[in-house]
CSV table of C-alpha atoms in Angstrom, one decimal:
chain,number,residue,atom,x,y,z
A,17,UNK,CA,48.6,267.5,-62.6
A,18,UNK,CA,48.2,270.9,-60.9
A,19,UNK,CA,46.2,272.3,-63.8
A,20,UNK,CA,43.9,269.2,-63.7
A,21,UNK,CA,43.4,269.5,-60.0
A,22,UNK,CA,42.5,273.2,-60.3
A,23,UNK,CA,40.0,272.4,-63.0
A,24,UNK,CA,38.4,269.7,-60.9
A,25,UNK,CA,38.2,272.0,-57.9
A,26,UNK,CA,36.4,274.6,-60.0
A,27,UNK,CA,34.0,272.1,-61.3
A,28,UNK,CA,33.5,270.8,-57.7
A,29,UNK,CA,32.5,274.3,-56.5
A,30,UNK,CA,30.0,274.6,-59.3
A,31,UNK,CA,28.6,271.2,-58.5
A,32,UNK,CA,28.3,272.1,-54.8
A,33,UNK,CA,26.4,275.3,-55.7
A,34,UNK,CA,23.9,273.3,-57.8
A,35,UNK,CA,23.5,270.7,-55.1
A,36,UNK,CA,22.9,273.3,-52.5
A,37,UNK,CA,20.3,275.1,-54.7
A,38,UNK,CA,18.4,272.0,-55.5
A,39,UNK,CA,18.4,270.8,-51.8
A,40,UNK,CA,17.4,274.2,-50.4
A,41,UNK,CA,14.5,274.9,-52.7
A,42,UNK,CA,13.2,271.4,-52.8
A,43,UNK,CA,13.4,271.2,-49.1
A,44,UNK,CA,11.0,274.1,-48.7
A,45,UNK,CA,8.5,272.6,-51.2
A,46,UNK,CA,7.8,269.7,-48.8
A,47,UNK,CA,4.7,270.4,-46.7
A,48,UNK,CA,5.2,271.0,-43.0
A,49,UNK,CA,7.8,272.8,-41.0
A,50,UNK,CA,10.2,272.4,-38.1
A,51,UNK,CA,7.8,273.9,-35.5
A,52,UNK,CA,4.7,272.0,-36.5
A,53,UNK,CA,3.7,269.0,-34.3
A,54,UNK,CA,0.7,267.5,-32.6
A,55,UNK,CA,0.8,270.4,-30.2
A,56,UNK,CA,1.4,273.3,-32.5
A,57,UNK,CA,2.5,276.6,-30.9
A,58,UNK,CA,0.4,279.7,-31.1
A,59,UNK,CA,0.7,281.9,-34.1
A,60,UNK,CA,2.7,284.5,-32.1
A,61,UNK,CA,5.2,281.9,-30.8
A,62,UNK,CA,5.4,280.4,-34.3
A,63,UNK,CA,6.2,283.8,-35.8
A,64,UNK,CA,8.8,284.5,-33.2
A,65,UNK,CA,10.5,281.2,-33.8
A,66,UNK,CA,10.5,281.7,-37.6
A,67,UNK,CA,12.0,285.2,-37.1
A,68,UNK,CA,14.7,283.8,-34.8
A,69,UNK,CA,15.9,281.3,-37.5
A,70,UNK,CA,15.3,283.6,-40.4
A,71,UNK,CA,12.5,281.5,-41.8
A,72,UNK,CA,10.1,284.5,-42.1
A,73,UNK,CA,12.0,285.8,-45.1
A,74,UNK,CA,11.5,284.8,-48.7
A,75,UNK,CA,13.1,281.6,-49.7
A,76,UNK,CA,15.6,283.3,-52.1
A,77,UNK,CA,16.7,285.6,-49.3
A,78,UNK,CA,17.1,282.7,-47.0
A,79,UNK,CA,19.3,280.9,-49.5
A,80,UNK,CA,21.4,284.0,-50.1
A,81,UNK,CA,22.0,284.4,-46.3
A,82,UNK,CA,22.8,280.7,-45.9
A,83,UNK,CA,25.4,280.7,-48.7
A,84,UNK,CA,27.0,283.9,-47.3
A,85,UNK,CA,27.3,282.2,-43.9
A,86,UNK,CA,28.6,279.0,-45.6
A,87,UNK,CA,31.4,281.0,-47.3
A,88,UNK,CA,32.4,282.1,-43.8
A,89,UNK,CA,32.5,278.4,-42.6
A,90,UNK,CA,29.2,278.7,-40.7
A,91,UNK,CA,26.7,275.8,-41.1
A,92,UNK,CA,24.2,277.4,-38.7
A,93,UNK,CA,22.4,276.1,-35.6
A,94,UNK,CA,20.2,273.1,-35.5
A,95,UNK,CA,16.5,274.0,-35.2
A,96,UNK,CA,15.5,270.8,-33.4
A,97,UNK,CA,18.6,270.2,-31.2
A,98,UNK,CA,18.7,273.4,-29.3
A,99,UNK,CA,22.1,274.7,-28.3
A,100,UNK,CA,23.9,272.6,-30.9
A,101,UNK,CA,25.3,273.7,-34.2
A,102,UNK,CA,25.3,271.7,-37.4
A,103,UNK,CA,29.1,271.5,-37.3
A,104,UNK,CA,29.0,270.0,-33.8
A,105,UNK,CA,26.4,267.4,-34.9
A,106,UNK,CA,28.5,266.4,-37.9
A,107,UNK,CA,31.6,266.3,-35.9
A,108,UNK,CA,30.2,264.0,-33.3
A,109,UNK,CA,28.2,261.8,-35.6
A,110,UNK,CA,30.5,261.4,-38.6
A,111,UNK,CA,33.3,259.5,-36.7
A,112,UNK,CA,30.8,256.8,-35.8
A,113,UNK,CA,29.7,256.3,-39.4
A,114,UNK,CA,33.3,256.6,-40.6
A,115,UNK,CA,34.5,253.8,-38.3
A,116,UNK,CA,31.8,251.4,-39.4
A,117,UNK,CA,32.0,252.4,-43.0
A,118,UNK,CA,35.8,252.2,-43.1
A,119,UNK,CA,35.8,248.7,-41.8
A,120,UNK,CA,33.0,247.6,-44.1
A,121,UNK,CA,34.8,249.0,-47.2
A,122,UNK,CA,38.2,247.6,-46.3
A,123,UNK,CA,36.6,244.1,-45.9
A,124,UNK,CA,34.6,244.6,-49.1
A,125,UNK,CA,37.7,245.5,-51.2
A,126,UNK,CA,39.7,242.5,-49.9
A,127,UNK,CA,36.9,240.0,-50.2
A,128,UNK,CA,35.6,241.4,-53.4
A,129,UNK,CA,38.9,241.4,-55.2
A,130,UNK,CA,39.8,237.9,-54.0
A,131,UNK,CA,36.5,236.4,-54.9
A,132,UNK,CA,36.4,238.1,-58.3
A,133,UNK,CA,39.9,236.9,-59.1
A,134,UNK,CA,39.1,233.4,-58.0
A,135,UNK,CA,35.9,233.4,-60.1
A,136,UNK,CA,37.8,234.6,-63.2
A,137,UNK,CA,40.6,232.0,-62.8
A,138,UNK,CA,38.0,229.3,-62.5
A,139,UNK,CA,35.6,230.4,-65.2
A,140,UNK,CA,32.8,228.0,-65.8
A,141,UNK,CA,33.6,225.8,-62.8
A,142,UNK,CA,31.4,225.3,-59.8
A,143,UNK,CA,33.2,227.8,-57.7
A,144,UNK,CA,32.7,230.4,-60.3
A,145,UNK,CA,29.0,229.7,-60.4
A,146,UNK,CA,28.7,229.9,-56.6
A,147,UNK,CA,30.5,233.2,-56.4
A,148,UNK,CA,28.3,234.6,-59.2
A,149,UNK,CA,25.2,233.6,-57.4
A,150,UNK,CA,26.4,235.2,-54.1
A,151,UNK,CA,27.5,238.4,-55.9
A,152,UNK,CA,24.1,238.6,-57.7
A,153,UNK,CA,22.2,238.2,-54.4
A,154,UNK,CA,24.4,240.9,-52.8
A,155,UNK,CA,23.5,243.4,-55.5
A,156,UNK,CA,19.8,242.5,-55.8
A,157,UNK,CA,18.9,242.1,-52.1
A,158,UNK,CA,18.2,245.5,-50.3
A,159,UNK,CA,20.2,246.3,-47.2
A,160,UNK,CA,17.2,246.3,-45.0
A,161,UNK,CA,16.5,242.6,-46.0
A,162,UNK,CA,20.1,241.8,-45.1
A,163,UNK,CA,19.7,243.5,-41.7
A,164,UNK,CA,16.5,241.7,-41.0
A,165,UNK,CA,18.1,238.3,-41.8
A,166,UNK,CA,21.1,239.0,-39.7
A,167,UNK,CA,19.0,240.1,-36.8
A,168,UNK,CA,16.7,237.1,-37.0
A,169,UNK,CA,19.5,234.5,-37.2
A,170,UNK,CA,22.3,235.9,-35.0
A,171,UNK,CA,20.4,238.0,-32.5
A,172,UNK,CA,16.9,236.5,-32.2
A,173,UNK,CA,17.5,232.8,-32.8
A,174,UNK,CA,21.1,232.2,-31.8
A,175,UNK,CA,21.5,235.1,-29.4
A,176,UNK,CA,25.2,235.5,-30.4
A,177,UNK,CA,25.2,239.2,-31.3
A,178,UNK,CA,23.5,242.3,-29.8
A,179,UNK,CA,20.8,243.9,-31.9
A,180,UNK,CA,21.4,247.6,-31.3
A,181,UNK,CA,24.0,250.1,-30.1
A,182,UNK,CA,27.8,250.2,-30.2
A,183,UNK,CA,28.8,249.2,-26.8
A,184,UNK,CA,31.4,246.6,-27.8
A,185,UNK,CA,33.1,244.9,-30.7
A,186,UNK,CA,30.3,242.4,-31.2
A,187,UNK,CA,28.0,245.4,-32.0
A,188,UNK,CA,30.0,246.1,-35.1
A,189,UNK,CA,29.7,242.7,-36.7
A,190,UNK,CA,26.2,242.8,-38.1
A,191,UNK,CA,26.2,246.5,-39.2
A,192,UNK,CA,29.6,246.0,-41.0
A,193,UNK,CA,28.3,242.9,-42.8
A,194,UNK,CA,25.0,244.6,-43.8
A,195,UNK,CA,26.8,247.7,-44.9
A,196,UNK,CA,29.6,245.9,-46.8
A,197,UNK,CA,27.5,243.2,-48.5
A,198,UNK,CA,26.6,245.3,-51.5
A,199,UNK,CA,30.0,246.8,-52.2
A,200,UNK,CA,31.6,243.4,-51.8
A,201,UNK,CA,29.2,241.9,-54.4
A,202,UNK,CA,29.7,244.8,-56.7
A,203,UNK,CA,33.5,244.8,-56.5
A,204,UNK,CA,33.5,241.0,-57.0
A,205,UNK,CA,31.5,241.3,-60.3
A,206,UNK,CA,33.7,244.2,-61.4
A,207,UNK,CA,36.9,242.3,-60.6
A,208,UNK,CA,35.7,239.1,-62.3
A,209,UNK,CA,34.8,240.9,-65.6
A,210,UNK,CA,37.9,243.0,-65.6
A,211,UNK,CA,40.2,240.0,-64.8
A,212,UNK,CA,38.6,237.9,-67.6
A,213,UNK,CA,39.3,240.8,-70.0
A,214,UNK,CA,42.9,241.2,-68.9
A,215,UNK,CA,43.7,237.4,-68.9
A,216,UNK,CA,42.7,237.4,-72.6
A,217,UNK,CA,45.1,240.2,-73.6
A,218,UNK,CA,48.1,239.5,-75.8
A,219,UNK,CA,50.7,240.6,-73.2
A,220,UNK,CA,49.3,238.0,-70.8
A,221,UNK,CA,49.7,235.2,-73.4
A,222,UNK,CA,53.2,236.5,-74.1
A,223,UNK,CA,54.1,236.4,-70.4
A,224,UNK,CA,52.9,232.8,-70.1
A,225,UNK,CA,54.6,231.8,-73.3
A,226,UNK,CA,57.9,233.2,-71.9
A,227,UNK,CA,57.5,230.7,-68.9
A,228,UNK,CA,56.3,233.2,-66.3
A,229,UNK,CA,54.4,231.3,-63.6
A,230,UNK,CA,50.7,231.8,-63.2
A,231,UNK,CA,51.1,233.4,-59.8
A,232,UNK,CA,53.7,235.9,-61.0
A,233,UNK,CA,51.7,236.8,-64.2
A,234,UNK,CA,48.6,237.2,-62.1
A,235,UNK,CA,50.1,239.5,-59.4
A,236,UNK,CA,52.6,241.3,-61.6
A,237,UNK,CA,50.6,242.0,-64.7
A,238,UNK,CA,46.9,241.0,-64.5
A,239,UNK,CA,45.9,242.3,-61.0
A,240,UNK,CA,47.3,245.7,-61.5
A,241,UNK,CA,45.4,246.3,-64.7
A,242,UNK,CA,42.3,244.4,-63.7
A,243,UNK,CA,41.8,246.5,-60.5
A,244,UNK,CA,41.4,249.8,-62.4
A,245,UNK,CA,37.5,249.5,-62.5
A,246,UNK,CA,37.5,248.7,-58.8
A,247,UNK,CA,39.5,251.9,-58.1
A,248,UNK,CA,37.0,253.9,-60.1
A,249,UNK,CA,34.2,252.5,-57.9
A,250,UNK,CA,36.0,253.2,-54.7
A,251,UNK,CA,35.2,256.9,-54.9
A,252,UNK,CA,31.4,256.7,-54.5
A,253,UNK,CA,31.8,253.5,-52.5
A,254,UNK,CA,34.0,255.2,-49.9
A,255,UNK,CA,31.7,258.1,-49.5
A,256,UNK,CA,28.7,255.8,-49.2
A,257,UNK,CA,30.2,253.6,-46.6
A,258,UNK,CA,31.9,256.3,-44.6
A,259,UNK,CA,28.7,258.2,-44.2
A,260,UNK,CA,26.9,255.0,-43.3
A,261,UNK,CA,23.8,253.5,-44.8
A,262,UNK,CA,20.8,255.4,-43.6
A,263,UNK,CA,18.7,252.2,-43.2
A,264,UNK,CA,21.5,250.2,-41.5
A,265,UNK,CA,22.1,252.9,-38.9
A,266,UNK,CA,18.4,253.2,-38.2
A,267,UNK,CA,17.8,249.5,-37.9
A,268,UNK,CA,20.7,248.9,-35.6
A,269,UNK,CA,20.1,252.2,-33.6
A,270,UNK,CA,23.6,253.4,-34.4
A,271,UNK,CA,24.2,257.1,-33.5
A,272,UNK,CA,25.9,258.0,-36.8
A,273,UNK,CA,25.5,260.7,-39.4
A,274,UNK,CA,23.0,258.6,-41.4
A,275,UNK,CA,20.7,258.3,-38.4
A,276,UNK,CA,21.0,262.1,-37.7
A,277,UNK,CA,20.2,262.8,-41.4
A,278,UNK,CA,17.0,260.8,-41.4
A,279,UNK,CA,15.9,262.4,-38.1
A,280,UNK,CA,16.5,265.8,-39.6
A,281,UNK,CA,14.4,265.1,-42.6
A,282,UNK,CA,11.5,263.8,-40.6
A,283,UNK,CA,11.8,266.7,-38.2
A,284,UNK,CA,12.3,269.3,-41.0
A,285,UNK,CA,15.6,270.5,-39.4
A,286,UNK,CA,16.5,272.5,-42.4
A,287,UNK,CA,20.0,273.5,-41.2
A,288,UNK,CA,21.0,269.9,-40.5
A,289,UNK,CA,19.6,268.8,-43.8
A,290,UNK,CA,21.6,271.4,-45.7
A,291,UNK,CA,24.8,271.0,-43.8
A,292,UNK,CA,24.8,267.2,-44.1
A,293,UNK,CA,23.9,267.3,-47.8
A,294,UNK,CA,26.8,269.7,-48.5
A,295,UNK,CA,29.1,267.7,-46.4
A,296,UNK,CA,28.3,264.4,-48.2
A,297,UNK,CA,28.5,266.1,-51.6
A,298,UNK,CA,31.9,267.5,-50.7
A,299,UNK,CA,33.1,264.1,-49.5
A,300,UNK,CA,31.9,262.4,-52.7
A,301,UNK,CA,33.5,265.0,-55.0
A,302,UNK,CA,36.7,264.8,-53.1
A,303,UNK,CA,36.9,261.1,-53.3
A,304,UNK,CA,36.3,261.1,-57.0
A,305,UNK,CA,39.2,263.5,-57.5
A,306,UNK,CA,41.5,261.4,-55.4
A,307,UNK,CA,40.4,258.3,-57.3
A,308,UNK,CA,41.3,260.0,-60.6
A,309,UNK,CA,44.7,260.8,-59.3
A,310,UNK,CA,45.3,257.3,-58.0
A,311,UNK,CA,44.2,256.1,-61.4
A,312,UNK,CA,47.1,257.9,-62.9
A,313,UNK,CA,49.5,256.5,-60.4
A,314,UNK,CA,48.4,252.9,-61.0
A,315,UNK,CA,48.4,253.2,-64.8
A,316,UNK,CA,50.9,255.9,-66.1
A,317,UNK,CA,49.4,255.5,-69.6
A,318,UNK,CA,46.3,257.4,-68.5
A,319,UNK,CA,46.4,261.1,-69.2
A,320,UNK,CA,44.6,263.6,-67.0
A,321,UNK,CA,42.9,266.4,-69.0
């Protein structure tokens, strides 16, 4: 296990270097800059600002300096949000996204596993068809469409829920539903397919032939094996939901990391773009390693290499 973790950490570092290189150099290929606006500063002021943030140096030198600072734990200052560092922005914004994402994923796992299991146990019946239609819609319909429908029905027409901000518990309902709709549908389909495969295995037929009740055979044997594909999906799903959907946070005006990331891209805040990208990449890689370890705990037959 220790050898496997060390190998994954080494691969993670290589992946992070590649991600940082791609992000950094592609970022500078995009036209525009952080100091250009409708009222552009004079050439002297622009040169002074670029010198202050090191943007006057060649791109390769800027990348080298950035990586050296990153190795020391420095993500740098924000260019647009004066007086704030990237670490402070991530530290203040990420908990908001994590709270919404954590709730959304927890609900998605419970609902998705239950619906997928129910669909598999009632294969070919009307309830199976209804669940499949809902799951297909959840995967096919974009999140901004879900947000629009929720806002139109529950905020505009019925007036039950607030349309923006996070001032109370009601503000969480629509963002959580919009953010968790896709993973719920995906987990449901994964669970249904996996459960159908497990229910057809020889050991399940043997368990039922020995007189084991359907509920015991389901929870003791089928569920544990059928849930493995869901565990695999939880790595990227957790990273996706914890960081918050960019579109969901923008539509509901949620001050999370996703909203900050979109603003940094439109404003060419290079330091925030780099810091957020590296943070998200680290989160995704870490979750994938944890998922692989949990995989081994759930099914001891799996060997980690």
